[in-house]
Amino acid sequence: SERGEIIIPHINDIKTLAASQGKTGASFGAEFKRAFGQIGQFTAIYGVIQRIPETISNMTTQVINVDDAITNLRMATSISNEEALNLMSTYSKLGDELKATSVDVAASATEWLKQGKSIQEAQNLAKDSIVLSKIGGLSSEESTKTITAAMKSYNMAESEVMGFVDKISAIDLVSATDVGGLSQAFNEVAANAKNAGVEAEKLLSYAAVIGETSQEGMASVGTSLNAIFSRMGNIKLSRLKDYETGEDLSNVETVLRGVGIQLRDSQVQFREFDDVLDDTASKWSNFSSVQQRAVASA
C-alpha cells in the first residue's frame, strides 16, 4: 500500500485476476508452480549470498595454512619454492588417499625432514604417521611423536614402523584402552623400557593391562612404569639409592630372592626385566599376602 503495508490478496481476487488474463485452470496451476519455484530459487540464492563471507574466510584460512606449510618445508629442506609446490602437490594426492589434508601430511613430513630424513623417507613416515593418527584420533604431530619415540628407543627401521602401528592398533581392539592412551604411556617410558630389556609390544601390553586394572590416566601409567624401570636400572648400575625419592634400594634384590625371584643370571649379569616380571607373575598366586606386599613394594 502507499503507507508501506504489505497487503496479501484473497484467493478469489487472485482467481479473478487470473481469469481476466486467461490464466485459469491448468495454466493457472502452472503459473503458481512457476512462481513458487522462483521463490525457492531466490531463497537458495539468498542463502548462498549469506554464506559467501564465511566461504571466503575459510578459503583465506586454507590459503594461509598451505602457505605456512610451504614455508616450513622450505626452511626444513632449503628447497626452492617450485620444489616445495611440487611436494605439496604430492602431499595433496597422499592426503586424498588417506582422507587427510595436504597441510597435515606436510606438517608430518616436515617433522621427519627436521630429523634428518630424506624427502622420500619423510614421505613414507608421514604416511605411517597419518595412518596412526586416523586409527587413534590423534593429531599428526602426536602420532609423529609416538613413532619417533618407537624408532629412537628401539632402533626401529623405517620398514618396521607400520608393524608397530599394527601392534598398537591390535592392542586397542582387544583392551579397554585406546590408541591415544597407549601412545601417551609409550611416549613416557619407551627409552627406559628398552634399556630394561622390555620390547615394544610387551611394553604396550603392560600399559594396557595396568590402565584397565587401575583406571588411572594413561600418562600416569607411563610415569609409573618409568619409575619401575628407572628403579631397576639403578639397581643394575649398583646405585642403591633412589635419587628422586632418597629410598634405599639395597634390599630390593634380597626381598625378591627371598621368594625365588632372581634379578641376575650370574653375579655380573642381570636378567631382562620382562623375564623378571613373567617369573613374578607365574608365582604370584602362591605368595602369601605379606609376600605379595613385599614383592609389590620391591
mmCIF file of C-alpha atoms in Angstrom:
data_model
loop_
_atom_site.group_PDB
_atom_site.id
_atom_site.type_symbol
_atom_site.label_atom_id
_atom_site.label_comp_id
_atom_site.label_asym_id
_atom_site.label_seq_id
_atom_site.Cartn_x
_atom_site.Cartn_y
_atom_site.Cartn_z
ATOM 1 C CA SER A 1 0.000 0.000 0.000
ATOM 2 C CA GLU A 2 1.036 3.660 -0.102
ATOM 3 C CA ARG A 3 1.642 3.547 3.675
ATOM 4 C CA GLY A 4 4.210 0.787 3.249
ATOM 5 C CA GLU A 5 1.953 -2.033 4.492
ATOM 6 C CA ILE A 6 2.119 -5.495 2.940
ATOM 7 C CA ILE A 7 -1.311 -6.479 1.581
ATOM 8 C CA ILE A 8 -2.000 -10.182 0.964
ATOM 9 C CA PRO A 9 -4.795 -10.575 -1.623
ATOM 10 C CA HIS A 10 -7.661 -13.013 -1.088
ATOM 11 C CA ILE A 11 -7.538 -16.176 -3.199
ATOM 12 C CA ASN A 12 -10.758 -15.104 -5.022
ATOM 13 C CA ASP A 13 -9.074 -11.831 -6.040
ATOM 14 C CA ILE A 14 -6.173 -13.866 -7.447
ATOM 15 C CA LYS A 15 -8.593 -16.098 -9.383
ATOM 16 C CA THR A 16 -10.422 -13.041 -10.792
ATOM 17 C CA LEU A 17 -7.127 -11.530 -11.923
ATOM 18 C CA ALA A 18 -6.072 -14.859 -13.429
ATOM 19 C CA ALA A 19 -9.361 -15.222 -15.244
ATOM 20 C CA SER A 20 -9.099 -11.730 -16.676
ATOM 21 C CA GLN A 21 -5.692 -12.661 -18.085
ATOM 22 C CA GLY A 22 -6.832 -16.060 -19.378
ATOM 23 C CA LYS A 23 -4.777 -17.985 -16.837
ATOM 24 C CA THR A 24 -7.333 -20.190 -15.158
ATOM 25 C CA GLY A 25 -7.479 -23.998 -14.994
ATOM 26 C CA ALA A 26 -4.272 -25.892 -15.834
ATOM 27 C CA SER A 27 -2.459 -22.720 -16.861
ATOM 28 C CA PHE A 28 -3.358 -21.112 -13.512
ATOM 29 C CA GLY A 29 -1.751 -24.065 -11.656
ATOM 30 C CA ALA A 30 1.306 -23.876 -13.875
ATOM 31 C CA GLU A 31 1.741 -20.183 -13.071
ATOM 32 C CA PHE A 32 1.576 -20.888 -9.340
ATOM 33 C CA LYS A 33 4.140 -23.684 -9.705
ATOM 34 C CA ARG A 34 6.443 -21.344 -11.610
ATOM 35 C CA ALA A 35 6.012 -18.574 -9.033
ATOM 36 C CA PHE A 36 6.736 -20.789 -6.045
ATOM 37 C CA GLY A 37 9.664 -22.318 -7.914
ATOM 38 C CA GLN A 38 11.131 -18.843 -8.304
ATOM 39 C CA ILE A 39 10.665 -18.184 -4.591
ATOM 40 C CA GLY A 40 12.662 -21.359 -3.875
ATOM 41 C CA GLN A 41 15.389 -20.259 -6.252
ATOM 42 C CA PHE A 42 15.584 -16.793 -4.732
ATOM 43 C CA THR A 43 15.697 -18.270 -1.221
ATOM 44 C CA ALA A 44 18.532 -20.633 -2.209
ATOM 45 C CA ILE A 45 20.424 -17.790 -3.864
ATOM 46 C CA TYR A 46 19.974 -15.627 -0.772
ATOM 47 C CA GLY A 47 21.343 -18.485 1.377
ATOM 48 C CA VAL A 48 24.405 -18.750 -0.850
ATOM 49 C CA ILE A 49 24.920 -14.990 -0.695
ATOM 50 C CA GLN A 50 24.719 -15.112 3.096
ATOM 51 C CA ARG A 51 27.385 -17.843 3.175
ATOM 52 C CA ILE A 52 29.800 -16.002 0.871
ATOM 53 C CA PRO A 53 31.659 -14.166 3.708
ATOM 54 C CA GLU A 54 32.083 -17.438 5.635
ATOM 55 C CA THR A 55 33.254 -19.247 2.489
ATOM 56 C CA ILE A 56 35.762 -16.503 1.675
ATOM 57 C CA SER A 57 37.033 -16.580 5.275
ATOM 58 C CA ASN A 58 37.533 -20.367 5.125
ATOM 59 C CA MET A 59 39.305 -20.135 1.781
ATOM 60 C CA THR A 60 41.580 -17.415 3.126
ATOM 61 C CA THR A 61 42.458 -19.558 6.172
ATOM 62 C CA GLN A 62 43.221 -22.552 3.940
ATOM 63 C CA VAL A 63 45.457 -20.463 1.688
ATOM 64 C CA ILE A 64 47.342 -19.150 4.747
ATOM 65 C CA ASN A 65 47.748 -22.689 6.128
ATOM 66 C CA VAL A 66 49.101 -24.005 2.821
ATOM 67 C CA ASP A 67 51.428 -21.020 2.536
ATOM 68 C CA ASP A 68 52.727 -21.683 6.075
ATOM 69 C CA ALA A 69 53.218 -25.369 5.229
ATOM 70 C CA ILE A 70 55.262 -24.446 2.146
ATOM 71 C CA THR A 71 57.368 -22.014 4.183
ATOM 72 C CA ASN A 72 58.050 -24.689 6.834
ATOM 73 C CA LEU A 73 59.006 -27.183 4.129
ATOM 74 C CA ARG A 74 61.457 -24.768 2.570
ATOM 75 C CA MET A 75 63.014 -23.971 5.952
ATOM 76 C CA ALA A 76 63.416 -27.671 6.761
ATOM 77 C CA THR A 77 64.959 -28.613 3.414
ATOM 78 C CA SER A 78 66.322 -25.436 1.780
ATOM 79 C CA ILE A 79 64.479 -26.380 -1.414
ATOM 80 C CA SER A 80 63.153 -23.833 -3.905
ATOM 81 C CA ASN A 81 59.593 -22.555 -3.878
ATOM 82 C CA GLU A 82 58.819 -24.521 -7.058
ATOM 83 C CA GLU A 83 60.134 -27.747 -5.486
ATOM 84 C CA ALA A 84 58.068 -27.069 -2.368
ATOM 85 C CA LEU A 85 54.961 -26.583 -4.519
ATOM 86 C CA ASN A 86 55.651 -29.903 -6.250
ATOM 87 C CA LEU A 87 55.976 -31.581 -2.851
ATOM 88 C CA MET A 88 52.678 -30.055 -1.714
ATOM 89 C CA SER A 89 51.060 -31.486 -4.839
ATOM 90 C CA THR A 90 52.386 -34.933 -3.877
ATOM 91 C CA TYR A 91 51.181 -34.478 -0.296
ATOM 92 C CA SER A 92 47.761 -33.454 -1.588
ATOM 93 C CA LYS A 93 47.455 -36.724 -3.534
ATOM 94 C CA LEU A 94 48.658 -38.681 -0.493
ATOM 95 C CA GLY A 95 46.130 -36.786 1.636
ATOM 96 C CA ASP A 96 43.321 -37.776 -0.743
ATOM 97 C CA GLU A 97 44.410 -41.390 -0.419
ATOM 98 C CA LEU A 98 44.491 -41.211 3.410
ATOM 99 C CA LYS A 99 41.476 -38.907 3.858
ATOM 100 C CA ALA A 100 43.716 -36.193 5.304
ATOM 101 C CA THR A 101 44.548 -32.637 4.296
ATOM 102 C CA SER A 102 47.709 -31.781 2.402
ATOM 103 C CA VAL A 103 48.608 -29.447 5.296
ATOM 104 C CA ASP A 104 48.501 -32.350 7.813
ATOM 105 C CA VAL A 105 50.652 -34.533 5.550
ATOM 106 C CA ALA A 106 53.082 -31.658 5.007
ATOM 107 C CA ALA A 107 53.293 -30.945 8.768
ATOM 108 C CA SER A 108 54.174 -34.568 9.492
ATOM 109 C CA ALA A 109 56.667 -34.786 6.611
ATOM 110 C CA THR A 110 58.321 -31.556 7.766
ATOM 111 C CA GLU A 111 58.847 -33.001 11.254
ATOM 112 C CA TRP A 112 60.585 -36.023 9.735
ATOM 113 C CA LEU A 113 62.692 -33.816 7.474
ATOM 114 C CA LYS A 114 63.838 -31.886 10.560
ATOM 115 C CA GLN A 115 65.043 -35.201 11.981
ATOM 116 C CA GLY A 116 67.367 -35.627 9.016
ATOM 117 C CA LYS A 117 65.237 -37.974 6.920
ATOM 118 C CA SER A 118 65.376 -37.777 3.144
ATOM 119 C CA ILE A 119 62.372 -36.423 1.232
ATOM 120 C CA GLN A 120 61.313 -39.969 0.279
ATOM 121 C CA GLU A 121 61.813 -41.312 3.824
ATOM 122 C CA ALA A 122 59.870 -38.362 5.229
ATOM 123 C CA GLN A 123 57.021 -39.014 2.814
ATOM 124 C CA ASN A 124 56.828 -42.699 3.784
ATOM 125 C CA LEU A 125 56.977 -41.913 7.505
ATOM 126 C CA ALA A 126 54.393 -39.153 7.104
ATOM 127 C CA LYS A 127 52.064 -41.780 5.638
ATOM 128 C CA ASP A 128 52.647 -44.005 8.691
ATOM 129 C CA SER A 129 52.020 -41.040 10.995
ATOM 130 C CA ILE A 130 48.754 -40.156 9.278
ATOM 131 C CA VAL A 131 47.570 -43.788 9.448
ATOM 132 C CA LEU A 132 48.281 -43.858 13.201
ATOM 133 C CA SER A 133 46.564 -40.505 13.682
ATOM 134 C CA LYS A 134 43.459 -41.750 11.853
ATOM 135 C CA ILE A 135 43.330 -45.005 13.820
ATOM 136 C CA GLY A 136 43.778 -43.287 17.164
ATOM 137 C CA GLY A 137 42.129 -39.928 16.606
ATOM 138 C CA LEU A 138 45.485 -38.207 17.182
ATOM 139 C CA SER A 139 46.888 -35.093 15.592
ATOM 140 C CA SER A 140 49.637 -35.682 13.029
ATOM 141 C CA GLU A 141 52.109 -34.109 15.492
ATOM 142 C CA GLU A 142 51.103 -36.542 18.284
ATOM 143 C CA SER A 143 51.362 -39.599 16.054
ATOM 144 C CA THR A 144 54.737 -38.415 14.723
ATOM 145 C CA LYS A 145 55.950 -38.045 18.320
ATOM 146 C CA THR A 146 54.919 -41.638 19.153
ATOM 147 C CA ILE A 147 56.568 -43.121 16.065
ATOM 148 C CA THR A 148 59.699 -41.064 16.773
ATOM 149 C CA ALA A 149 59.814 -42.498 20.320
ATOM 150 C CA ALA A 150 59.499 -46.019 18.898
ATOM 151 C CA MET A 151 62.193 -45.527 16.265
ATOM 152 C CA LYS A 152 64.704 -43.865 18.570
ATOM 153 C CA SER A 153 64.137 -46.012 21.657
ATOM 154 C CA TYR A 154 64.002 -49.356 19.841
ATOM 155 C CA ASN A 155 66.292 -48.593 16.885
ATOM 156 C CA MET A 156 63.311 -49.289 14.662
ATOM 157 C CA ALA A 157 63.881 -49.126 10.906
ATOM 158 C CA GLU A 158 61.513 -47.218 8.648
ATOM 159 C CA SER A 159 60.242 -50.527 7.230
ATOM 160 C CA GLU A 160 59.273 -51.683 10.746
ATOM 161 C CA VAL A 161 57.129 -48.678 11.636
ATOM 162 C CA MET A 162 53.884 -49.962 10.139
ATOM 163 C CA GLY A 163 54.332 -53.180 12.120
ATOM 164 C CA PHE A 164 54.458 -51.043 15.276
ATOM 165 C CA VAL A 165 51.288 -49.224 14.184
ATOM 166 C CA ASP A 166 49.616 -52.626 13.673
ATOM 167 C CA LYS A 167 50.632 -53.715 17.207
ATOM 168 C CA ILE A 168 49.275 -50.629 18.928
ATOM 169 C CA SER A 169 46.074 -50.924 16.891
ATOM 170 C CA ALA A 170 45.674 -54.630 17.745
ATOM 171 C CA ILE A 171 46.031 -53.960 21.497
ATOM 172 C CA ASP A 172 43.486 -51.151 21.181
ATOM 173 C CA LEU A 173 40.980 -53.649 19.703
ATOM 174 C CA VAL A 174 41.290 -56.238 22.496
ATOM 175 C CA SER A 175 41.632 -53.950 25.529
ATOM 176 C CA ALA A 176 39.681 -51.209 27.264
ATOM 177 C CA THR A 177 42.415 -48.734 26.360
ATOM 178 C CA ASP A 178 42.669 -46.745 23.143
ATOM 179 C CA VAL A 179 45.477 -45.830 20.767
ATOM 180 C CA GLY A 180 45.699 -42.297 22.138
ATOM 181 C CA GLY A 181 46.164 -43.514 25.719
ATOM 182 C CA LEU A 182 48.626 -46.229 24.729
ATOM 183 C CA SER A 183 50.638 -43.627 22.813
ATOM 184 C CA GLN A 184 50.736 -41.374 25.881
ATOM 185 C CA ALA A 185 52.029 -44.179 28.113
ATOM 186 C CA PHE A 186 54.506 -45.360 25.483
ATOM 187 C CA ASN A 187 55.980 -41.886 24.982
ATOM 188 C CA GLU A 188 56.587 -41.542 28.725
ATOM 189 C CA VAL A 189 58.555 -44.742 29.146
ATOM 190 C CA ALA A 190 59.863 -46.112 25.823
ATOM 191 C CA ALA A 191 63.546 -45.251 26.334
ATOM 192 C CA ASN A 192 63.733 -46.684 29.866
ATOM 193 C CA ALA A 193 61.756 -49.757 28.855
ATOM 194 C CA LYS A 194 64.205 -50.608 26.089
ATOM 195 C CA ASN A 195 67.128 -50.190 28.491
ATOM 196 C CA ALA A 196 65.356 -52.587 30.862
ATOM 197 C CA GLY A 197 65.064 -55.175 28.073
ATOM 198 C CA VAL A 198 61.308 -54.799 27.548
ATOM 199 C CA GLU A 199 60.289 -54.928 23.899
ATOM 200 C CA ALA A 200 57.728 -52.529 22.404
ATOM 201 C CA GLU A 201 54.856 -54.999 22.083
ATOM 202 C CA LYS A 202 55.247 -56.174 25.682
ATOM 203 C CA LEU A 203 55.507 -52.594 26.922
ATOM 204 C CA LEU A 204 52.223 -51.717 25.187
ATOM 205 C CA SER A 205 50.651 -54.810 26.748
ATOM 206 C CA TYR A 206 51.847 -53.805 30.236
ATOM 207 C CA ALA A 207 50.407 -50.326 29.760
ATOM 208 C CA ALA A 208 47.060 -51.686 28.525
ATOM 209 C CA VAL A 209 46.615 -54.103 31.431
ATOM 210 C CA ILE A 210 47.696 -51.565 34.074
ATOM 211 C CA GLY A 211 45.393 -48.951 32.533
ATOM 212 C CA GLU A 212 42.442 -51.373 32.506
ATOM 213 C CA THR A 213 43.059 -52.532 36.069
ATOM 214 C CA SER A 214 43.878 -49.242 37.755
ATOM 215 C CA GLN A 215 41.618 -46.950 35.677
ATOM 216 C CA GLU A 216 44.349 -44.329 36.023
ATOM 217 C CA GLY A 217 45.152 -41.900 33.221
ATOM 218 C CA MET A 218 47.498 -43.462 30.681
ATOM 219 C CA ALA A 219 50.106 -40.721 31.099
ATOM 220 C CA SER A 220 50.181 -41.680 34.785
ATOM 221 C CA VAL A 221 50.558 -45.353 33.833
ATOM 222 C CA GLY A 222 53.559 -44.448 31.681
ATOM 223 C CA THR A 223 55.092 -42.418 34.507
ATOM 224 C CA SER A 224 54.642 -45.344 36.919
ATOM 225 C CA LEU A 225 56.293 -47.790 34.536
ATOM 226 C CA ASN A 226 59.073 -45.285 34.030
ATOM 227 C CA ALA A 227 59.684 -45.211 37.792
ATOM 228 C CA ILE A 228 59.832 -49.029 37.935
ATOM 229 C CA PHE A 229 62.303 -49.287 35.057
ATOM 230 C CA SER A 230 64.429 -46.469 36.492
ATOM 231 C CA ARG A 231 64.470 -48.284 39.835
ATOM 232 C CA MET A 232 65.698 -51.490 38.215
ATOM 233 C CA GLY A 233 68.216 -49.516 36.170
ATOM 234 C CA ASN A 234 69.668 -48.000 39.331
ATOM 235 C CA ILE A 235 69.998 -51.460 40.867
ATOM 236 C CA LYS A 236 71.768 -52.768 37.772
ATOM 237 C CA LEU A 237 74.217 -49.893 38.000
ATOM 238 C CA SER A 238 74.731 -50.549 41.737
ATOM 239 C CA ARG A 239 73.182 -47.180 42.548
ATOM 240 C CA LEU A 240 71.445 -48.455 45.648
ATOM 241 C CA LYS A 241 69.734 -45.215 46.419
ATOM 242 C CA ASP A 242 66.799 -43.775 44.512
ATOM 243 C CA TYR A 243 67.977 -40.264 43.676
ATOM 244 C CA GLU A 244 64.401 -38.990 43.247
ATOM 245 C CA THR A 245 62.920 -40.354 46.494
ATOM 246 C CA GLY A 246 66.051 -40.962 48.551
ATOM 247 C CA GLU A 247 64.860 -44.541 49.169
ATOM 248 C CA ASP A 248 67.391 -47.269 49.979
ATOM 249 C CA LEU A 249 67.327 -49.881 47.192
ATOM 250 C CA SER A 250 69.899 -52.240 48.670
ATOM 251 C CA ASN A 251 67.248 -54.646 49.971
ATOM 252 C CA VAL A 252 65.219 -54.958 46.757
ATOM 253 C CA GLU A 253 67.222 -57.841 45.347
ATOM 254 C CA THR A 254 67.233 -59.511 48.768
ATOM 255 C CA VAL A 255 63.417 -59.328 49.040
ATOM 256 C CA LEU A 256 62.917 -60.773 45.564
ATOM 257 C CA ARG A 257 65.471 -63.509 46.056
ATOM 258 C CA GLY A 258 63.684 -64.468 49.276
ATOM 259 C CA VAL A 259 60.583 -65.511 47.302
ATOM 260 C CA GLY A 260 62.516 -67.199 44.491
ATOM 261 C CA ILE A 261 62.735 -64.318 42.005
ATOM 262 C CA GLN A 262 66.219 -63.758 40.639
ATOM 263 C CA LEU A 263 67.314 -60.402 39.236
ATOM 264 C CA ARG A 264 70.588 -61.852 37.912
ATOM 265 C CA ASP A 265 71.566 -64.658 35.573
ATOM 266 C CA SER A 266 75.016 -64.560 37.163
ATOM 267 C CA GLN A 267 76.943 -62.401 39.595
ATOM 268 C CA VAL A 268 77.740 -59.900 36.862
ATOM 269 C CA GLN A 269 74.745 -60.242 34.524
ATOM 270 C CA PHE A 270 71.188 -59.044 35.211
ATOM 271 C CA ARG A 271 68.193 -60.713 33.592
ATOM 272 C CA GLU A 272 65.942 -58.820 31.195
ATOM 273 C CA PHE A 273 63.248 -57.188 33.271
ATOM 274 C CA ASP A 274 60.307 -58.628 31.319
ATOM 275 C CA ASP A 275 61.645 -62.099 32.244
ATOM 276 C CA VAL A 276 61.678 -60.995 35.896
ATOM 277 C CA LEU A 277 58.063 -59.820 35.641
ATOM 278 C CA ASP A 278 56.992 -63.041 33.877
ATOM 279 C CA ASP A 279 58.675 -65.010 36.657
ATOM 280 C CA THR A 280 56.859 -62.921 39.268
ATOM 281 C CA ALA A 281 53.516 -63.431 37.531
ATOM 282 C CA SER A 282 53.907 -67.211 37.401
ATOM 283 C CA LYS A 283 54.492 -67.360 41.173
ATOM 284 C CA TRP A 284 52.189 -64.573 42.353
ATOM 285 C CA SER A 285 49.163 -66.685 43.317
ATOM 286 C CA ASN A 286 51.373 -68.865 45.527
ATOM 287 C CA PHE A 287 52.663 -65.925 47.598
ATOM 288 C CA SER A 288 51.123 -65.064 50.943
ATOM 289 C CA SER A 289 49.546 -61.605 51.273
ATOM 290 C CA VAL A 290 52.651 -60.484 53.197
ATOM 291 C CA GLN A 291 54.955 -61.755 50.425
ATOM 292 C CA GLN A 292 52.800 -60.114 47.727
ATOM 293 C CA ARG A 293 53.034 -56.766 49.517
ATOM 294 C CA ALA A 294 56.802 -57.111 49.900
ATOM 295 C CA VAL A 295 57.304 -58.033 46.243
ATOM 296 C CA ALA A 296 54.994 -55.228 45.052
ATOM 297 C CA SER A 297 56.947 -52.691 47.120
ATOM 298 C CA ALA A 298 60.270 -54.065 45.845
#
